[in-house]
PDB file of C-alpha atoms in Angstrom:
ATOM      1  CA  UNK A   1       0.000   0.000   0.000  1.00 55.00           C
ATOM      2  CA  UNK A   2       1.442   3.690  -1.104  1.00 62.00           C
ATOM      3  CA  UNK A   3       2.755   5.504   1.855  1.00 72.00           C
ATOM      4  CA  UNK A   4      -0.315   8.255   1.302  1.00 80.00           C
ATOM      5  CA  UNK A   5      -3.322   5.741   1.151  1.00 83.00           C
ATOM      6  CA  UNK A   6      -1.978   4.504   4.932  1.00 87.00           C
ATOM      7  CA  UNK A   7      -1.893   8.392   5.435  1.00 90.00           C
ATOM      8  CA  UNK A   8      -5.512   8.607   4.657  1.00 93.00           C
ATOM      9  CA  UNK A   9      -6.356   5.310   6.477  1.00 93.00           C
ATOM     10  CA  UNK A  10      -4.285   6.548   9.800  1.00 92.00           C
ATOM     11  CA  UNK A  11      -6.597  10.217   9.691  1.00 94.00           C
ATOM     12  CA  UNK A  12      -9.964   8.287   9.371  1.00 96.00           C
ATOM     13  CA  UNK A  13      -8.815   6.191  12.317  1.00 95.00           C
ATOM     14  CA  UNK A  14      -7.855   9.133  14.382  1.00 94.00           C
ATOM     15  CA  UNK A  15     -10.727  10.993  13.827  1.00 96.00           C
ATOM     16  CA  UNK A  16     -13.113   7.738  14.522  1.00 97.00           C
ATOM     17  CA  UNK A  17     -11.077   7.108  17.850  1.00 95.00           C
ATOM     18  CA  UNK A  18     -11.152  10.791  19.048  1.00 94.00           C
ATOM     19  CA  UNK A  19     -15.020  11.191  18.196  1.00 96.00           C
ATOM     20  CA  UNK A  20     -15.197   7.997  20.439  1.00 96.00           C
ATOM     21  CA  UNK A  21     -12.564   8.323  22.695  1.00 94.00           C
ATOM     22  CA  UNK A  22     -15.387   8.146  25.460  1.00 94.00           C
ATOM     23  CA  UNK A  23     -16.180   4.541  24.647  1.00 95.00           C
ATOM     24  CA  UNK A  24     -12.591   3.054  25.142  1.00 92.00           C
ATOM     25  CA  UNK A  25     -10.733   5.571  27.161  1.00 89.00           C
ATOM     26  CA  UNK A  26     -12.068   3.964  30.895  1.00 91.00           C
ATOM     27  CA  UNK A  27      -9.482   2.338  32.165  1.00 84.00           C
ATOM     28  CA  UNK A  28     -10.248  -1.519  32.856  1.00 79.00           C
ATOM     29  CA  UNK A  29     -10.461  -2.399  36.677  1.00 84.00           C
ATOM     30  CA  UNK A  30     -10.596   0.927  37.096  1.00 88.00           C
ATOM     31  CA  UNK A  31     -14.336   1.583  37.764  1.00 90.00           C
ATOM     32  CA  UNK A  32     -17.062  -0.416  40.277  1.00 90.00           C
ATOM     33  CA  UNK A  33     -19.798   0.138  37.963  1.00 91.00           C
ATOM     34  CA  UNK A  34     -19.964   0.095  34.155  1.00 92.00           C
ATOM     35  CA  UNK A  35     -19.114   4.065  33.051  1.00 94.00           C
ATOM     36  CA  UNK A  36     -21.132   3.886  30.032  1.00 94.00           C
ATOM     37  CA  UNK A  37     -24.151   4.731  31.868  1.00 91.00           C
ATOM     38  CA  UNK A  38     -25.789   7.321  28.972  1.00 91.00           C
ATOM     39  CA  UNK A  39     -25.553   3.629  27.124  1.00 92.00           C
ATOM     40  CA  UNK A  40     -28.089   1.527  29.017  1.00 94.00           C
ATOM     41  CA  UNK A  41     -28.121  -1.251  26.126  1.00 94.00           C
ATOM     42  CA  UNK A  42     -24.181  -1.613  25.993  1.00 95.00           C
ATOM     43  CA  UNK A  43     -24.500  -1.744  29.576  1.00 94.00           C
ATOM     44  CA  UNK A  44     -27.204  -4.403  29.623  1.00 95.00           C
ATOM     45  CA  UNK A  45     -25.806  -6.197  26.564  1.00 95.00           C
ATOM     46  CA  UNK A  46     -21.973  -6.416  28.759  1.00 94.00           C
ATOM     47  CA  UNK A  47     -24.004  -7.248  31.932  1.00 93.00           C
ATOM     48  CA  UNK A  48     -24.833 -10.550  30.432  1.00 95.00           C
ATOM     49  CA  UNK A  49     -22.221 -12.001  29.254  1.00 95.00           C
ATOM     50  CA  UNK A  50     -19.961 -14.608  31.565  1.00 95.00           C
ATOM     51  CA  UNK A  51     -16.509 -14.590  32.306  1.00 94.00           C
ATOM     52  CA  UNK A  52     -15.756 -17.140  29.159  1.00 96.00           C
ATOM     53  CA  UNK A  53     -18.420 -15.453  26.717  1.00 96.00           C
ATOM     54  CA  UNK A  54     -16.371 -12.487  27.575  1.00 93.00           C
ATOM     55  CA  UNK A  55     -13.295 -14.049  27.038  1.00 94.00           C
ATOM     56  CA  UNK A  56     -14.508 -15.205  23.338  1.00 96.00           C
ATOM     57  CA  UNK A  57     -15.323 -11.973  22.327  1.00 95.00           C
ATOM     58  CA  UNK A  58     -11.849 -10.312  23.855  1.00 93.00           C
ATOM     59  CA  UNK A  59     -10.147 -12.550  21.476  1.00 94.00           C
ATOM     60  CA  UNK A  60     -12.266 -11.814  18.405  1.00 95.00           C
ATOM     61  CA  UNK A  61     -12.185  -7.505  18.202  1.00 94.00           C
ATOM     62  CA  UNK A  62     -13.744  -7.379  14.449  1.00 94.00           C
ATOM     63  CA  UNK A  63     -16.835  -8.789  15.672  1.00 96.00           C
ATOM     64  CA  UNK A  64     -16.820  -6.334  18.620  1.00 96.00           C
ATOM     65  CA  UNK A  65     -16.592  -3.562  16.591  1.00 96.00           C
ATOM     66  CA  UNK A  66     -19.771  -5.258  14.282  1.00 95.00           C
ATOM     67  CA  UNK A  67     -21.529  -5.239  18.023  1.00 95.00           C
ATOM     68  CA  UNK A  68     -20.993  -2.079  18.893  1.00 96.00           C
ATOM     69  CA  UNK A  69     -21.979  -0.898  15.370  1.00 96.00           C
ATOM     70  CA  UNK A  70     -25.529  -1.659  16.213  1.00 95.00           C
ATOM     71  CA  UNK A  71     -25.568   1.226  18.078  1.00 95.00           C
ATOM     72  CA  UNK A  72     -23.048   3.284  16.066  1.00 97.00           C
ATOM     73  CA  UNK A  73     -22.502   2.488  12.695  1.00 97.00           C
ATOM     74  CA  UNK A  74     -19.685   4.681  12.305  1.00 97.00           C
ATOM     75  CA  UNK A  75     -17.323   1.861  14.338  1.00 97.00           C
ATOM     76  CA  UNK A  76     -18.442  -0.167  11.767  1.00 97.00           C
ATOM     77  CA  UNK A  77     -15.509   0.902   9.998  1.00 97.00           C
ATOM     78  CA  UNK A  78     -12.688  -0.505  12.682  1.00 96.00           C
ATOM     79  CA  UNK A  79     -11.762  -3.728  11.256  1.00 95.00           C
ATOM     80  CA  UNK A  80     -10.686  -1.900   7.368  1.00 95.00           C
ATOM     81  CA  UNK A  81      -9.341   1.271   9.322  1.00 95.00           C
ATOM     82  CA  UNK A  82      -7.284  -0.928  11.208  1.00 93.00           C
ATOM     83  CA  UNK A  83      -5.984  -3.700   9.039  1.00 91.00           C
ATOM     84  CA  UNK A  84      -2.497  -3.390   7.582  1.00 85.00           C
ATOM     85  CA  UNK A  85      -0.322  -6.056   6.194  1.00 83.00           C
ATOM     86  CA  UNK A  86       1.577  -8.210   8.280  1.00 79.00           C
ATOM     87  CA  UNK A  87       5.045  -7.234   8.594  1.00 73.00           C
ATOM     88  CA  UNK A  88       7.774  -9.936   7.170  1.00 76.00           C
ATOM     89  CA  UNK A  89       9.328 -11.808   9.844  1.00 78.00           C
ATOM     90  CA  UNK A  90      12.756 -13.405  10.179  1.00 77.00           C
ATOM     91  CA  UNK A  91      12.693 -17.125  12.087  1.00 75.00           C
ATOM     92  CA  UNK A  92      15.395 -16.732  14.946  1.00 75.00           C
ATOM     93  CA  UNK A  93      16.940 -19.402  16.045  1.00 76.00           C
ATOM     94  CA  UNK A  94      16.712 -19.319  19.670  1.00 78.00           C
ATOM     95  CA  UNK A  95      17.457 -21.793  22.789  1.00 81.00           C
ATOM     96  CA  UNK A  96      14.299 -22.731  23.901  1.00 82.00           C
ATOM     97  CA  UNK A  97      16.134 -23.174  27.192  1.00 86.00           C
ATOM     98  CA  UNK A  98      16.341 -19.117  27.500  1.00 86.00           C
ATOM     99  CA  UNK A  99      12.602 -19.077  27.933  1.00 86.00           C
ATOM    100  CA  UNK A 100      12.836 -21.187  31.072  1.00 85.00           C
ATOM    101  CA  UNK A 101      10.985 -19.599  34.113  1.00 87.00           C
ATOM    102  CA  UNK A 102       9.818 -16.941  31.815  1.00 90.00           C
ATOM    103  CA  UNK A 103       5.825 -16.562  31.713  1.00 89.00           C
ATOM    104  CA  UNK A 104       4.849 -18.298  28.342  1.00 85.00           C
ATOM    105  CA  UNK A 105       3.134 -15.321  27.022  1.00 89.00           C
ATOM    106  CA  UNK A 106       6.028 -13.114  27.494  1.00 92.00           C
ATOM    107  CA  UNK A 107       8.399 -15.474  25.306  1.00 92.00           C
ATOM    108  CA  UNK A 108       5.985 -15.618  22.755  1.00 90.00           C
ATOM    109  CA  UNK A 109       6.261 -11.422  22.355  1.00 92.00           C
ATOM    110  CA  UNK A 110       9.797 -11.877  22.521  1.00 93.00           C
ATOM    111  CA  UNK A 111      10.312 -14.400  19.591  1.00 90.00           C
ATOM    112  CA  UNK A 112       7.674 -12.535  17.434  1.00 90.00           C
ATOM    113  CA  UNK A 113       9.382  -9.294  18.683  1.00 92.00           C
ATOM    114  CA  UNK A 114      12.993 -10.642  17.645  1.00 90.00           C
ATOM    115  CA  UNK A 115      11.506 -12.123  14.075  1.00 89.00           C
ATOM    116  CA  UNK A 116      10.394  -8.325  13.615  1.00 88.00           C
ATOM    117  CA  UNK A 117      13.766  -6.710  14.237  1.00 89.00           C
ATOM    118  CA  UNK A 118      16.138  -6.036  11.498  1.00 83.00           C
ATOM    119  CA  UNK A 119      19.399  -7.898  11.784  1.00 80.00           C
ATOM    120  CA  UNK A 120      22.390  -5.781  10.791  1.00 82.00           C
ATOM    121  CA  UNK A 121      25.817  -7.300  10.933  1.00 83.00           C
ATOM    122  CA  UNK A 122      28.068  -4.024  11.563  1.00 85.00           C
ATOM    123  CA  UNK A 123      25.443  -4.200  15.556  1.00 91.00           C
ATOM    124  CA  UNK A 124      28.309  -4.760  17.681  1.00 94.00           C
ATOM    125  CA  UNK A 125      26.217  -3.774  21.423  1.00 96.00           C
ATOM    126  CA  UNK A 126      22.843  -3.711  21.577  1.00 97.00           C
ATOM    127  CA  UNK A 127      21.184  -1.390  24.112  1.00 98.00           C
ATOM    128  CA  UNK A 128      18.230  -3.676  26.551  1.00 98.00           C
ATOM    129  CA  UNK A 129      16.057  -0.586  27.402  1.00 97.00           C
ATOM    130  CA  UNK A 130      14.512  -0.650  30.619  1.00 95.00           C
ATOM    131  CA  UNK A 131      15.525  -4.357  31.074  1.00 96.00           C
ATOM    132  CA  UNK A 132      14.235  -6.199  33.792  1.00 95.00           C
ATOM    133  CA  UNK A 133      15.357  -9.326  34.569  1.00 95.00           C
ATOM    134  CA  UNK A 134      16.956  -9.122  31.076  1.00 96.00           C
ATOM    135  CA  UNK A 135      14.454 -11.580  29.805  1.00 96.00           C
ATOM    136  CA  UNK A 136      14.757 -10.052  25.892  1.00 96.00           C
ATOM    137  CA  UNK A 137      18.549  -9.447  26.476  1.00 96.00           C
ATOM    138  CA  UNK A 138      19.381 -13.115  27.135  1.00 95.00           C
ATOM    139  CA  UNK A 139      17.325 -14.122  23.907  1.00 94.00           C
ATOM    140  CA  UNK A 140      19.459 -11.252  22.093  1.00 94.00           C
ATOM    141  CA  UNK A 141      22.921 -12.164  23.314  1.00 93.00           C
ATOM    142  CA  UNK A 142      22.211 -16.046  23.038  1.00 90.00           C
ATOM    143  CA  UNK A 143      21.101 -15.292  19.182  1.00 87.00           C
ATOM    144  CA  UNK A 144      23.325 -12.529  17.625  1.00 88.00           C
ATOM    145  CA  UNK A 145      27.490 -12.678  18.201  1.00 89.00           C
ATOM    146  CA  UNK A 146      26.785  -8.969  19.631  1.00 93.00           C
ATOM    147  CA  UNK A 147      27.198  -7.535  23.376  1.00 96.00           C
ATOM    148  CA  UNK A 148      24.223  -6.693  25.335  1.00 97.00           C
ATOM    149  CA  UNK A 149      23.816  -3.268  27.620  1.00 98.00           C
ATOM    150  CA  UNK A 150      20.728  -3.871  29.796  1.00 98.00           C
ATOM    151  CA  UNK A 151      19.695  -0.721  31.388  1.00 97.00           C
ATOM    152  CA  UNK A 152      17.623  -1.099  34.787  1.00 97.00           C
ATOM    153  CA  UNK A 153      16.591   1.382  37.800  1.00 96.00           C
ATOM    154  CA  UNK A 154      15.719  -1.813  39.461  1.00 97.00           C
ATOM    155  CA  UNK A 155      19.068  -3.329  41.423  1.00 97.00           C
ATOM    156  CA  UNK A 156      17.237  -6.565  42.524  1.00 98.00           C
ATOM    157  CA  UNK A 157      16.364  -6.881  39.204  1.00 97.00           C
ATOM    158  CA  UNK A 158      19.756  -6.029  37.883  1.00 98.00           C
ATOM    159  CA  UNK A 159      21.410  -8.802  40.151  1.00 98.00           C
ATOM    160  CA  UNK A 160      19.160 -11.482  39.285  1.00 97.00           C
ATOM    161  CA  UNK A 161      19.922 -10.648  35.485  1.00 97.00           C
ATOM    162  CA  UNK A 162      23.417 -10.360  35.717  1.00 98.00           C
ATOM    163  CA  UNK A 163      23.688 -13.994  37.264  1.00 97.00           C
ATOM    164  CA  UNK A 164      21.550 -15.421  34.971  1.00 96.00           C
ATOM    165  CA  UNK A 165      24.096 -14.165  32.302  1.00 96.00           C
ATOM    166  CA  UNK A 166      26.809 -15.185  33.982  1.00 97.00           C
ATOM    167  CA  UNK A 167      25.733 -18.703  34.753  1.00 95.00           C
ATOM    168  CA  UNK A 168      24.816 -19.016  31.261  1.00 94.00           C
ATOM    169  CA  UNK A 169      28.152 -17.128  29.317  1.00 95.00           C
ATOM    170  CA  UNK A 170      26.160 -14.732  27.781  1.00 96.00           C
ATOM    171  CA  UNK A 171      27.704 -11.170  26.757  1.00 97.00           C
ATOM    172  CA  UNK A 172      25.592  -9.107  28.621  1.00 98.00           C
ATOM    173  CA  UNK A 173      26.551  -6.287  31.320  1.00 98.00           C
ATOM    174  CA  UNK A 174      23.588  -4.523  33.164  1.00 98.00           C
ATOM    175  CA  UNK A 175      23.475  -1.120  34.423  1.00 98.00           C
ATOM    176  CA  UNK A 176      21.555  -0.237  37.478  1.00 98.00           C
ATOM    177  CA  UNK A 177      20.721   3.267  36.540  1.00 97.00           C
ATOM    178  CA  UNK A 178      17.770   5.271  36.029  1.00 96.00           C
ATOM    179  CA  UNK A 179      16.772   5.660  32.314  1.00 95.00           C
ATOM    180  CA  UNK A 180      16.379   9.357  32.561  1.00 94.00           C
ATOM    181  CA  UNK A 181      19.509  10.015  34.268  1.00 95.00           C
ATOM    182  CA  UNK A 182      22.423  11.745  32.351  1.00 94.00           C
ATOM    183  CA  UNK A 183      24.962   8.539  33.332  1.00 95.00           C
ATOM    184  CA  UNK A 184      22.069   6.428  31.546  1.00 95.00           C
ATOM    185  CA  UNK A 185      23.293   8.416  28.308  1.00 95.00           C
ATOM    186  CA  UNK A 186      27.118   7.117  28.330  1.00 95.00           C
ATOM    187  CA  UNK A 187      25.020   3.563  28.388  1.00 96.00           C
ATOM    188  CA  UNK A 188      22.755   5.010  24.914  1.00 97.00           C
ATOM    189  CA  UNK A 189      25.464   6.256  23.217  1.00 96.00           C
ATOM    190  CA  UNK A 190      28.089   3.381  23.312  1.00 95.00           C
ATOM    191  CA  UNK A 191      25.221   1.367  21.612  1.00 96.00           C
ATOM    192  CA  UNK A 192      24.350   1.074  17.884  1.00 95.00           C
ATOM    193  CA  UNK A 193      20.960  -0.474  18.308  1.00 97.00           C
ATOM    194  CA  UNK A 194      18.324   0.006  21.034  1.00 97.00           C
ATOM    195  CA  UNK A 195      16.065  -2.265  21.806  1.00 97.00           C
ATOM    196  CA  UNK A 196      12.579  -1.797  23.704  1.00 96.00           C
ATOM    197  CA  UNK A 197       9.763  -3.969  24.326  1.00 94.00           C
ATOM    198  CA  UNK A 198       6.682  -2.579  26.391  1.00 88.00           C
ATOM    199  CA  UNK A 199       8.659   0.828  27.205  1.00 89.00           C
ATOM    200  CA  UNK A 200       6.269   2.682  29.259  1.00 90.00           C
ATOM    201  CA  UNK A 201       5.088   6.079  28.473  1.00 90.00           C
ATOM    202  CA  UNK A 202       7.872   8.487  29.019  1.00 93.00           C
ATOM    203  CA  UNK A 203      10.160   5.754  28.948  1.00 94.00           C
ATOM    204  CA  UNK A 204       9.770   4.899  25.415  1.00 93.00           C
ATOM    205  CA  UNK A 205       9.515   8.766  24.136  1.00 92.00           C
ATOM    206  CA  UNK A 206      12.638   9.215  25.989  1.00 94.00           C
ATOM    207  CA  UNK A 207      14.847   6.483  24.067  1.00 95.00           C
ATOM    208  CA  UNK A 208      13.511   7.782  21.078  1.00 94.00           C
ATOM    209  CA  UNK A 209      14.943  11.556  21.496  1.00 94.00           C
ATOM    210  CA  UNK A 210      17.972   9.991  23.123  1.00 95.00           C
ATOM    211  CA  UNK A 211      18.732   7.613  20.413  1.00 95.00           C
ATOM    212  CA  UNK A 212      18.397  10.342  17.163  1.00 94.00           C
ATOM    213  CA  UNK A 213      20.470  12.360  19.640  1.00 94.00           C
ATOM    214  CA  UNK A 214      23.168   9.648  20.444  1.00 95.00           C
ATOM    215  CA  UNK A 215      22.825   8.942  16.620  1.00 94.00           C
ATOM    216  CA  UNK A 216      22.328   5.330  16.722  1.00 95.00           C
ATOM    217  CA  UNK A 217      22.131   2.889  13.456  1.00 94.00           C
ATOM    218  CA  UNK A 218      18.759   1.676  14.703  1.00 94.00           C
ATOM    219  CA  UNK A 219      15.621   1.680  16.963  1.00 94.00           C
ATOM    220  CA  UNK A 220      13.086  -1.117  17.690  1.00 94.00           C
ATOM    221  CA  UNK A 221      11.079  -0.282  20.019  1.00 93.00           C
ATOM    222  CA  UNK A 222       7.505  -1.270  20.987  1.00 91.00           C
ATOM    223  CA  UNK A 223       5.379   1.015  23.294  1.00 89.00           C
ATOM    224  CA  UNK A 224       2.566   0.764  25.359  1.00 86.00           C
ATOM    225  CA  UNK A 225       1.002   2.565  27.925  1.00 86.00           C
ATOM    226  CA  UNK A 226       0.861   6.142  26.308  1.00 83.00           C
ATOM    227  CA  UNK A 227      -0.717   7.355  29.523  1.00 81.00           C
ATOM    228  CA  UNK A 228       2.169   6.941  31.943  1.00 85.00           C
ATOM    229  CA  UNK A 229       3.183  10.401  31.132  1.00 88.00           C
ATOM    230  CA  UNK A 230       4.175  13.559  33.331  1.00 88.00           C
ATOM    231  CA  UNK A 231       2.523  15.842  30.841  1.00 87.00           C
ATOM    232  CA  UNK A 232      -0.893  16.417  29.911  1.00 86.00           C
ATOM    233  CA  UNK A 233      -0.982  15.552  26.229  1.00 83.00           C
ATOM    234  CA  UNK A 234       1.466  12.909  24.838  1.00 80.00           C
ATOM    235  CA  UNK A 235       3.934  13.727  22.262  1.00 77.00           C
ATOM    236  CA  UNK A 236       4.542  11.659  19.528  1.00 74.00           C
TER     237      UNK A 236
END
């Protein structure tokens, strides 16, 4: 698809989520009582449904949105605003060992995350962005013949990776330091490729300026939580 029909498709879907923005923006767990109240048959529709019915539709969001579209056509148009090709993935071979106390759903992102990333063979260090236990790092460090920097405020968390790489021989070094500190910059800029995998809010906006700044041959990072912000409006 040309670069301006995804322009077009990315406006429509802005516009539809901003004119709705007060059907998805409650938080989940968030509220006692359903907070679509001006909605009673949304409200009466969701009040029937069990904990596996609800679990069916979770996993199937086109039909959701054909739902919902009984009582506002316009969402209708979710499923074509929001499908997009799949992007070509790379198998990576990978120790299936590595994933071993890791929850299984995690490992899964972290293969399919890994497939996604573009391998370049002048990556010497890759930077582990706001690392954990270092879960993604190991699976890095265990596939590539590059060193791993894994950056963590955490020192609990830092100590359990660091062992783990140890124990194992794998090239990795962590850093207890927090990610918006200036000595978490020395860490950015020795790096030529960061790496990021559910960077929080400012966390993720932050490696992004940081990394054009540090000039670094590439970024792969995946966001989440836009809200975890300390402004009022995020940034792209």
């Amino acid at each position: 698809m040309p670069n301006s029909l995804y322009l077009v498709q990315f406006k429509q879907l802005t516009e539809l989520l901003v004119e709705y923005q007060w059907l998805w923006r409650p938080m989940p767990m968030a509220h006692a009582r359903l907070p679509w109240s001006s909605c009673p048959e949304l409200c009466e529709w969701l009040s029937t449904l069990d904990i596996s019915q609800a679990a069916q539709w979770k996993a199937a969001p086109n039909q959701v949105a054909e739902q919902l579209a009984k009582w506002w056509p316009a969402l209708a148009a979710i499923p074509r605003l929001t499908d997009v090709p799949e992007a070509k993935m790379a198998a990576v071979a990978m120790d299936e060992r590595l994933g071993v106390g890791v929850p299984g759903r995690k490992w899964a992102q972290i293969r399919a995350y890994l497939s996604a990333v573009p391998t370049q063979p002048s990556t010497q260090r890759y930077l582990e962005w706001c690392a954990g236990k270092g879960y993604l790092g190991r699976a890095v460090a265990a596939s590539t013949p590059a060193r791993v920097d894994s950056l963590e405020w955490q020192q609990a968390l830092c100590e359990q990776g660091q062992a783990y790489a140890e124990q194992h021989q794998l090239p990795i070094q962590f850093h207890h330091l927090d990610a918006f500190s200036e000595a978490a910059l020395s860490v950015i800029h020795r790096c030529d490729h960061a790496l990021a995998l559910h960077a929080c809010g400012d966390l993720h906006v932050h490696l992004l300026r940081q990394a054009v700044a540090a000039d670094l041959n590439a970024i792969s990072v995946s966001p989440c939580c836009y809200q975890l912000i300390t402004g009022k409006t995020y940034q792209p």
